[in-house]
Short mmCIF file of C-alpha atoms and ligand atoms in Angstrom, two decimals:
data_model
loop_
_atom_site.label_atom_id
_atom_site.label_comp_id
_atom_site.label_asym_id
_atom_site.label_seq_id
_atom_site.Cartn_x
_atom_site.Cartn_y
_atom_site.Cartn_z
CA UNK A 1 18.13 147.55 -24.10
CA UNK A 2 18.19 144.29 -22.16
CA UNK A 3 20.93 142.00 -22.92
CA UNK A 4 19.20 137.92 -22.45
CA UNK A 5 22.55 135.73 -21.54
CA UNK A 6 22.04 131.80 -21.93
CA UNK A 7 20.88 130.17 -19.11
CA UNK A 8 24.65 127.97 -18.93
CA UNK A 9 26.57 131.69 -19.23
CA UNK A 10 29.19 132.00 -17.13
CA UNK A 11 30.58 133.93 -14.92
CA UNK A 12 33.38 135.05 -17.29
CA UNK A 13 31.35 135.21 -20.42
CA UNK A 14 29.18 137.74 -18.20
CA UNK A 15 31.91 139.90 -17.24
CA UNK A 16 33.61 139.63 -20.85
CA UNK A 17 29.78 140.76 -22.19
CA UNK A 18 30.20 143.67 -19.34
CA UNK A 19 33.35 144.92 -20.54
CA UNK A 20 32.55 144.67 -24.03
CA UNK A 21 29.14 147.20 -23.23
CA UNK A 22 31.99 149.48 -21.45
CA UNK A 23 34.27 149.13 -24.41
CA UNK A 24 31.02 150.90 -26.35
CA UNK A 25 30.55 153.34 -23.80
CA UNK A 26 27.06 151.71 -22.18
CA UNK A 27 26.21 151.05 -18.55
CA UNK A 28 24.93 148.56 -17.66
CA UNK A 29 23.08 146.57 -14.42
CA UNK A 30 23.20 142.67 -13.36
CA UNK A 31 19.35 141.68 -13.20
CA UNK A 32 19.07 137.97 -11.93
CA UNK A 33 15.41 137.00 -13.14
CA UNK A 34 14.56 133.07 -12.26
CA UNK A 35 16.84 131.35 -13.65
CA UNK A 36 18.41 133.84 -16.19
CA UNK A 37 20.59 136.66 -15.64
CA UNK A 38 19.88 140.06 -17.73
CA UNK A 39 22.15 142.90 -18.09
CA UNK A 40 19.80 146.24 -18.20
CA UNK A 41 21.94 148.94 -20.01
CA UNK A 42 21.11 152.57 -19.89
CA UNK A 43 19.61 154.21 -23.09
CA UNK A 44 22.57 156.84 -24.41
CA UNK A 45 19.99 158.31 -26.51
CA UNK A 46 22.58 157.56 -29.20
CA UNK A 47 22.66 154.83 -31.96
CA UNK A 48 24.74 152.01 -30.78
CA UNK A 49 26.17 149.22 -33.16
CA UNK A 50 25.03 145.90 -31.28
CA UNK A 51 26.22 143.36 -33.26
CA UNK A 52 29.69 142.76 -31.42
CA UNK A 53 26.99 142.20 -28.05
CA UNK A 54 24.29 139.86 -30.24
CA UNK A 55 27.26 137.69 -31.95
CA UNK A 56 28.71 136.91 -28.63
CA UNK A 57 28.07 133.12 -27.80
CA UNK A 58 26.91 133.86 -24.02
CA UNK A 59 23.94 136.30 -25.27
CA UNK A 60 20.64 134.42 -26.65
CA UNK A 61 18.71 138.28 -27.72
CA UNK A 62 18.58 141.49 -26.92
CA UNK A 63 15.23 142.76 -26.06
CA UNK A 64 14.58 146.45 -26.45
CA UNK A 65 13.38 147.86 -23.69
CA UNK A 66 9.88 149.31 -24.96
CA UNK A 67 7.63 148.54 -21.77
CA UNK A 68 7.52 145.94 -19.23
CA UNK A 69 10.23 143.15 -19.82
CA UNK A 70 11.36 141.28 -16.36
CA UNK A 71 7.47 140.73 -15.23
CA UNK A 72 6.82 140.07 -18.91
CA UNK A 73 6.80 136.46 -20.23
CA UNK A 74 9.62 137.54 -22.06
CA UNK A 75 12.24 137.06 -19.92
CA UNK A 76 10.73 134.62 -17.23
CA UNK A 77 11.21 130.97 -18.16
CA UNK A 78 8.29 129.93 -15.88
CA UNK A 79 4.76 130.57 -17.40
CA UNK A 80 3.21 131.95 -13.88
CA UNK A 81 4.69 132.24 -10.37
CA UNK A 82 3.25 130.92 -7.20
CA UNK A 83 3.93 133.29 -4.18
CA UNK A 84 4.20 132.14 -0.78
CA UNK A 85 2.97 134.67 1.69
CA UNK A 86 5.48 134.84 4.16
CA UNK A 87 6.11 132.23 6.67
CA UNK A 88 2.85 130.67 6.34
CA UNK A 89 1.47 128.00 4.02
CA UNK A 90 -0.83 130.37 2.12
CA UNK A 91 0.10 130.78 -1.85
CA UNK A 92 -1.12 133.12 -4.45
CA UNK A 93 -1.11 132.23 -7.95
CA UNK A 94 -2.14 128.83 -7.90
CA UNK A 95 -5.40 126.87 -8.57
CA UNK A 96 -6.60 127.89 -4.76
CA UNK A 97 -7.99 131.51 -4.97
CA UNK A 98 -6.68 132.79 -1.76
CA UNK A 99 -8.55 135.76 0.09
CA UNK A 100 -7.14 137.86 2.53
CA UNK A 101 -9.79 140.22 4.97
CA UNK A 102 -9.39 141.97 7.57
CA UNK A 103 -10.46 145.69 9.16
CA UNK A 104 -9.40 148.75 6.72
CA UNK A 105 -6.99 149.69 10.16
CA UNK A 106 -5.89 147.86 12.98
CA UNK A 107 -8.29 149.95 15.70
CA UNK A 108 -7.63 148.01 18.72
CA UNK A 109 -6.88 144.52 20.13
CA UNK A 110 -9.92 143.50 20.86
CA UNK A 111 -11.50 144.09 16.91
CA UNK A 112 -8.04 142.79 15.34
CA UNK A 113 -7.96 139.65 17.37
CA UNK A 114 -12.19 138.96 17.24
CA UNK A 115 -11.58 139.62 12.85
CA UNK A 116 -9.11 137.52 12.53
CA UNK A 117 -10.79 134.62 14.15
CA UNK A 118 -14.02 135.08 11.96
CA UNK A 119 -12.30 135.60 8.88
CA UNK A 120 -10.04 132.56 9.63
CA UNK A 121 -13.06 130.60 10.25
CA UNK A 122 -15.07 131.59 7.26
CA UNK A 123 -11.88 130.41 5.00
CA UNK A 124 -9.55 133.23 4.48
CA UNK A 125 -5.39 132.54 4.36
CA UNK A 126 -4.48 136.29 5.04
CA UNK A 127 -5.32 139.23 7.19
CA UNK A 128 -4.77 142.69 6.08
CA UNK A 129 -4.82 145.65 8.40
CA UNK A 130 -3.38 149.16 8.42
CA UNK A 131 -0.73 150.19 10.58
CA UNK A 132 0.25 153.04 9.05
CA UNK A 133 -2.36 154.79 7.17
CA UNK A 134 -2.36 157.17 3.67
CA UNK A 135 -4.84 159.49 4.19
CA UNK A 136 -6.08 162.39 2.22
CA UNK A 137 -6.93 164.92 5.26
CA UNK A 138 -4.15 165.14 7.56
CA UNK A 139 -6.59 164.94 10.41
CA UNK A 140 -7.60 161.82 10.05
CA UNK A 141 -6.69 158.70 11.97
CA UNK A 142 -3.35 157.59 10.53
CA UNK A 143 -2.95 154.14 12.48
CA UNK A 144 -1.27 153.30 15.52
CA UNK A 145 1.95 152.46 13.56
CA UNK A 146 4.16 150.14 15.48
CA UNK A 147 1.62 149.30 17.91
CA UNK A 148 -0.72 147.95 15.46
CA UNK A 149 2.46 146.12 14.06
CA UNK A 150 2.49 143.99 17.40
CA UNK A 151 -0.93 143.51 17.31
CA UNK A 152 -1.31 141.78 14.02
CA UNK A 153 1.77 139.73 15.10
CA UNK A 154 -0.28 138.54 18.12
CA UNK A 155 -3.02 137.48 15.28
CA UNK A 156 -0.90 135.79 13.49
CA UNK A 157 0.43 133.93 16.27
CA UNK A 158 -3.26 132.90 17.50
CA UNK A 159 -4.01 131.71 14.04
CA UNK A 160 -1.65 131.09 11.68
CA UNK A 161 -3.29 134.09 8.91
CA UNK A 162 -0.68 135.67 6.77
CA UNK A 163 -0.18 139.31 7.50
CA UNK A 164 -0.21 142.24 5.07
CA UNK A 165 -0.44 145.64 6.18
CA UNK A 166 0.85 149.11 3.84
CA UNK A 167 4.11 150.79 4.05
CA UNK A 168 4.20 153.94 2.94
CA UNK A 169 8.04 154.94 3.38
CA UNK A 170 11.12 153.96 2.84
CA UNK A 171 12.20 154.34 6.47
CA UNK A 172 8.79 152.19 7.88
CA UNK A 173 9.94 149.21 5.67
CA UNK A 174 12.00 147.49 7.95
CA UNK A 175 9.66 147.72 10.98
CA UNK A 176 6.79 146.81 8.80
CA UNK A 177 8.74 143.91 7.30
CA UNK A 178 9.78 143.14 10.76
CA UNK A 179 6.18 142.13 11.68
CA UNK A 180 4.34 141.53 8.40
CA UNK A 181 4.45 138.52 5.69
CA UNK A 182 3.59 140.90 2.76
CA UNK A 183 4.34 144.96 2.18
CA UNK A 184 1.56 146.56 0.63
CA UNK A 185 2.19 149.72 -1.24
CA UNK A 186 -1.14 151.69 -1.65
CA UNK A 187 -2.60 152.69 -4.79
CA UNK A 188 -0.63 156.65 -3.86
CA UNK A 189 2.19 155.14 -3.89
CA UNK A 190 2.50 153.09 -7.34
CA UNK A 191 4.42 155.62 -8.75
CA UNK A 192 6.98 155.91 -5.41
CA UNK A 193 9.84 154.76 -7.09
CA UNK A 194 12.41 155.14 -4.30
CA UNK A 195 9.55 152.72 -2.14
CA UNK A 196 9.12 150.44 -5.12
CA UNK A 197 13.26 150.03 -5.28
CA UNK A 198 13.36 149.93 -1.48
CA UNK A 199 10.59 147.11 -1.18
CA UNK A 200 12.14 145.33 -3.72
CA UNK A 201 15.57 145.00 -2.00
CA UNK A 202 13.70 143.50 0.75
CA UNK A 203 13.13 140.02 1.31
CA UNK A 204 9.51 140.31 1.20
CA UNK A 205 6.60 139.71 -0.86
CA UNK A 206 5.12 142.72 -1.84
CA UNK A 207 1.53 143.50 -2.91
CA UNK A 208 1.57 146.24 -5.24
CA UNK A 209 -1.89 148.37 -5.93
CA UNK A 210 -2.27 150.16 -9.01
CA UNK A 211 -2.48 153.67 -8.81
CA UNK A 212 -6.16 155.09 -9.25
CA UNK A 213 -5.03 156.66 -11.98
CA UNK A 214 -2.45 154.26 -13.69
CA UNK A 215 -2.49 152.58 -16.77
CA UNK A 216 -2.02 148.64 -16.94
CA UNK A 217 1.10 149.19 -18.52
CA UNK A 218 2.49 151.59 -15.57
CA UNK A 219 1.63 149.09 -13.37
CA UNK A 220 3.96 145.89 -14.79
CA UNK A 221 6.69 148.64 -14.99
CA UNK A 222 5.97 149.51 -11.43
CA UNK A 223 6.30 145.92 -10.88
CA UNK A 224 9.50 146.01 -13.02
CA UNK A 225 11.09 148.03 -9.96
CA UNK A 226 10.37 146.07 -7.44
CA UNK A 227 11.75 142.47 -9.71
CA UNK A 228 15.09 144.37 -11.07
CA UNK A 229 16.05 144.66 -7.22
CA UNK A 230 16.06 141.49 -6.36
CA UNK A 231 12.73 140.66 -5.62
CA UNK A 232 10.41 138.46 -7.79
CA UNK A 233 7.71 138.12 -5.46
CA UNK A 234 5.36 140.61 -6.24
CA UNK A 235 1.72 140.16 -5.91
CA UNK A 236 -0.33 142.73 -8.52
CA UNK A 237 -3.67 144.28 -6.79
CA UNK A 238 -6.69 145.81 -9.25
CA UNK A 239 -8.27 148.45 -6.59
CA UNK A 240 -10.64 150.22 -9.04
CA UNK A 241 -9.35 153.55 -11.25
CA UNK A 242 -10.82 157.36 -10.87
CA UNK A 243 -13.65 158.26 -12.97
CA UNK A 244 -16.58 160.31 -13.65
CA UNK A 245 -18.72 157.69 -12.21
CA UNK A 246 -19.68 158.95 -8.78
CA UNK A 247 -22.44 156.34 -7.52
CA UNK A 248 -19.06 154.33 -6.36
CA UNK A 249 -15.65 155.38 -4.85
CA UNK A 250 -13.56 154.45 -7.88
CA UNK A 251 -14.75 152.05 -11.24
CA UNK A 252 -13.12 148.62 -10.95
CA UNK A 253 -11.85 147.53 -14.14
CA UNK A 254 -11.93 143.62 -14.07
CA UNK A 255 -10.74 143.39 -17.38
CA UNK A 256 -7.11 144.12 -15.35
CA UNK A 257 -7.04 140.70 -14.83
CA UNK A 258 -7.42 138.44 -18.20
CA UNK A 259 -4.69 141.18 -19.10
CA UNK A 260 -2.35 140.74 -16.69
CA UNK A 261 -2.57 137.08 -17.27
CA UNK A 262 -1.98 137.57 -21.09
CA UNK A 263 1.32 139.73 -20.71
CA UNK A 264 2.43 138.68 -17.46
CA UNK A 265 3.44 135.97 -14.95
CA UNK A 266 2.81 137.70 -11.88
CA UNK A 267 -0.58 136.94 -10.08
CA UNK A 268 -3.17 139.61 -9.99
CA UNK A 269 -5.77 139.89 -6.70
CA UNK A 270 -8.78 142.14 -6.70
CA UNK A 271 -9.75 144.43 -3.83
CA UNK A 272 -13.46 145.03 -4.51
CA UNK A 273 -13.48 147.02 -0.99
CA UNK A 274 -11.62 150.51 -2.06
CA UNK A 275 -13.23 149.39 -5.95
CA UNK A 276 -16.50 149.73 -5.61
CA UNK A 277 -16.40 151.87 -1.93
CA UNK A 278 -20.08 150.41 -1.23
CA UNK A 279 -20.70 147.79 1.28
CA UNK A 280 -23.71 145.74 -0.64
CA UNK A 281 -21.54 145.99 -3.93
CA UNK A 282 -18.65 144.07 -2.69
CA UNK A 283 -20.08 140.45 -2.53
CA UNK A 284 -20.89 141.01 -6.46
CA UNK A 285 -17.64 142.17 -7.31
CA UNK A 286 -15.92 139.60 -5.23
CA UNK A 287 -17.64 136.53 -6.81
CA UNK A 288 -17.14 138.80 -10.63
CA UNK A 289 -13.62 138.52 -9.84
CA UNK A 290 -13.06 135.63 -9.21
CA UNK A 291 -15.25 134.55 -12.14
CA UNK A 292 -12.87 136.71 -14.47
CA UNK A 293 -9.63 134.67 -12.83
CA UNK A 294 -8.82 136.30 -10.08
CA UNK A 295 -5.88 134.63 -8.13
CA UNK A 296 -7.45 136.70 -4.72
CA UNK A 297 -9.11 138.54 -3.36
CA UNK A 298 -8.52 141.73 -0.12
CA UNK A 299 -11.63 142.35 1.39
CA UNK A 300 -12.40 144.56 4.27
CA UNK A 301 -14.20 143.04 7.36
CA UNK A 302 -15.31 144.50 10.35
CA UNK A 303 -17.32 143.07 13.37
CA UNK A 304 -19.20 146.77 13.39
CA UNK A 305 -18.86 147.89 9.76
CA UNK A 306 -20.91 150.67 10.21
CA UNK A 307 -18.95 152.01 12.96
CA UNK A 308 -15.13 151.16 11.77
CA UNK A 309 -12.69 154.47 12.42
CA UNK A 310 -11.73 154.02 8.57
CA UNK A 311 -13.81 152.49 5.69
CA UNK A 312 -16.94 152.16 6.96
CA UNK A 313 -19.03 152.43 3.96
CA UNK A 314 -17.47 149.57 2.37
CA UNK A 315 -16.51 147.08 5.19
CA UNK A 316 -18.89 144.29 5.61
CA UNK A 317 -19.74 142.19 8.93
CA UNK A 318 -18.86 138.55 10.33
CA UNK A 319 -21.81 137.27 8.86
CA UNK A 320 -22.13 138.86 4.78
CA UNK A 321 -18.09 137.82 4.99
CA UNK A 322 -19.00 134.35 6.16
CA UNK A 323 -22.14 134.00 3.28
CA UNK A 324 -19.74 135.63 0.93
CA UNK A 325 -17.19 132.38 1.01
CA UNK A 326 -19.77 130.30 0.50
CA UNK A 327 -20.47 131.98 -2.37
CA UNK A 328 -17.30 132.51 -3.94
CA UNK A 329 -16.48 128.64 -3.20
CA UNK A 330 -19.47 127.97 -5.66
CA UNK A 331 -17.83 130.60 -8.17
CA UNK A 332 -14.41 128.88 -7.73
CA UNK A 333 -15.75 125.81 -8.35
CA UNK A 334 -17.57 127.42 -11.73
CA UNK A 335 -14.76 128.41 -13.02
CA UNK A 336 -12.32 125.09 -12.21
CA UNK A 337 -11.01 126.73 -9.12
CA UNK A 338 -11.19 126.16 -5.34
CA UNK A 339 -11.26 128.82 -2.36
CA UNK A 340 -8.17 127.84 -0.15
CA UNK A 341 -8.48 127.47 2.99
C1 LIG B 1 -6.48 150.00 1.98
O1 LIG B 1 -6.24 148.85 1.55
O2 LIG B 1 -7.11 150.23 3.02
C2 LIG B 1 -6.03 151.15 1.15
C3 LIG B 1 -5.78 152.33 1.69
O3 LIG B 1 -5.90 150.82 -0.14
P1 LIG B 1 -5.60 151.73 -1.44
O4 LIG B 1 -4.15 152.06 -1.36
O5 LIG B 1 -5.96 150.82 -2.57
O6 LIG B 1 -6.50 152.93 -1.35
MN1 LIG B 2 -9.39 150.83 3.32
#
């Protein structure tokens, strides 16, 4: 159950609600959401009579705790959030469809710093990059870690692009978060729940990608994690599901995103990169995406596509990424948004 207090509540009708809940044997936690505090108590599997909690003048409801509640409009007082990314001036969530390109990994300087100029040029607020790479054969490249870290930072610095590059532990997050303006935990680890808890208690946005084999619903709730931490910035990422199809990597399911924006506030992106997993597929999915409402878009750019250490197959060039913002700034427009820039 969640316990709603009244916006004006204070601090001594909070801790009289709190030792009323321990009077009935219930633990509970203090969840500060916006601008209202929540007390999240523990299902005893029990019935529990509530009506000493619901009488009491500092609670406004109690809200059963059925699915997704903190990253619900429920509980959020603002209709939508706008997320800074980091340091910089870049925001996702508002009118602006922000996109954010970059290589799949950070391979060298030389790549890194040459990417980030074009896709700075061509329009694009963010750069992503791996540092530290999830990959399903062990043998694989797995990044340069740290190194690539420094390198992005040295990006940044030469022009002003937001960074967001994976974490995939609990013990990278504070280097990554050292370096980066946004965590972003991979589709394999959605269901981490010891990395959503540990990303949360971070100051950092996150970007969170659903799990190729997630449900919407698992998603918020993976949200949920990261917001009953601390953290309210969380960015949600649509990178295409598992399915029988096989002429592309994974399906991407667009309608993700008029959902998300019926049941929650958080803003949703779209990586049409790892959801399609085709190179000549992506520019349709992008400007789809954006058509459907979209707040951004991740998009991997390469100078050599063909010949990038990870991703090749779907990583496009200087050139389709610089035609492609064109494109999407006439979709934008369509659709009574603009491409920021
Ligand atoms: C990526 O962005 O390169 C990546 C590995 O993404 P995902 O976790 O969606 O596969
Ligand atoms: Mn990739």
């Amino acid at each position: 159950m969640i316990v709603v207090m009244r916006q004006q509540c204070t601090v001594d009708q909070l801790d009289g609600v709190r030792h009323r809940l321990g009077e009935l044997g219930l633990q509970d936690r203090v969840i500060r959401s916006n601008e209202r505090t929540l007390l999240a108590v523990d299902d005893v599997g029990e019935a529990v009579d509530w009506s000493v909690i619901k009488q009491d003048p500092a609670v406004e409801m109690l809200v059963p705790t059925v699915g997704s509640q903190l990253v619900s409009p429920l509980a959020h007082t603002r209709p939508a959030q706008h997320i800074r990314l980091g340091s910089t001036d870049a925001v996702v969530g508002s009118s602006r469809v922000a996109v954010i390109a970059g290589p799949c990994s950070v391979e060298d300087e030389c790549v890194l710093l040459k990417t980030a100029a074009a896709v700075k040029q061509s329009g694009a607020v963010g750069l992503r990059g791996g540092a530290f790479k999830p990959r399903t054969n062990p043998y694989s490249f797995r990044g340069l870690g740290e190194r690539a870290l420094k390198l992005l930072a040295k990006a940044k610095a030469e022009t002003g692009l937001a960074i967001v590059t994976e974490v995939m532990s609990n013990e990278q997050v504070d280097v990554v978060a050292a370096y980066a303006d946004v965590l972003q935990v991979g589709t394999r680890n959605m269901h981490n729940f010891s990395l959503l808890s540990a990303v949360g208690q971070s100051q950092k946005t996150v970007l969170l990608k659903r799990g190729w084999s997630a449900t919407l619903d698992e998603l918020l709730l993976a949200a949920e994690y990261i917001v009953t931490e601390g953290n309210p910035n969380v960015i949600l990422c649509e990178r295409g599901i598992r399915t029988f199809e096989s002429h592309v990597r994974n399906t991407l399911p667009l309608a993700t995103v008029p959902a998300v924006k019926q049941c929650s506030p958080l803003p949703i992106i779209v990586d049409p990169s790892q959801g399609t997993g085709v190179r000549s597929y992506v520019p349709a999915m992008c400007c789809a995406a954006i058509a459907a409402g979209a707040d951004g878009l991740l998009i991997e750019v390469h100078p050599q596509p063909e010949s990038a250490v990870t991703d090749a197959d779907q990583t496009i060039g200087f050139q389709a990424f610089a035609d492609l913002m064109q494109r999407l700034a006439g979709v934008a427009q369509a659709v009574g948004r603009t491409l920021s820039s």
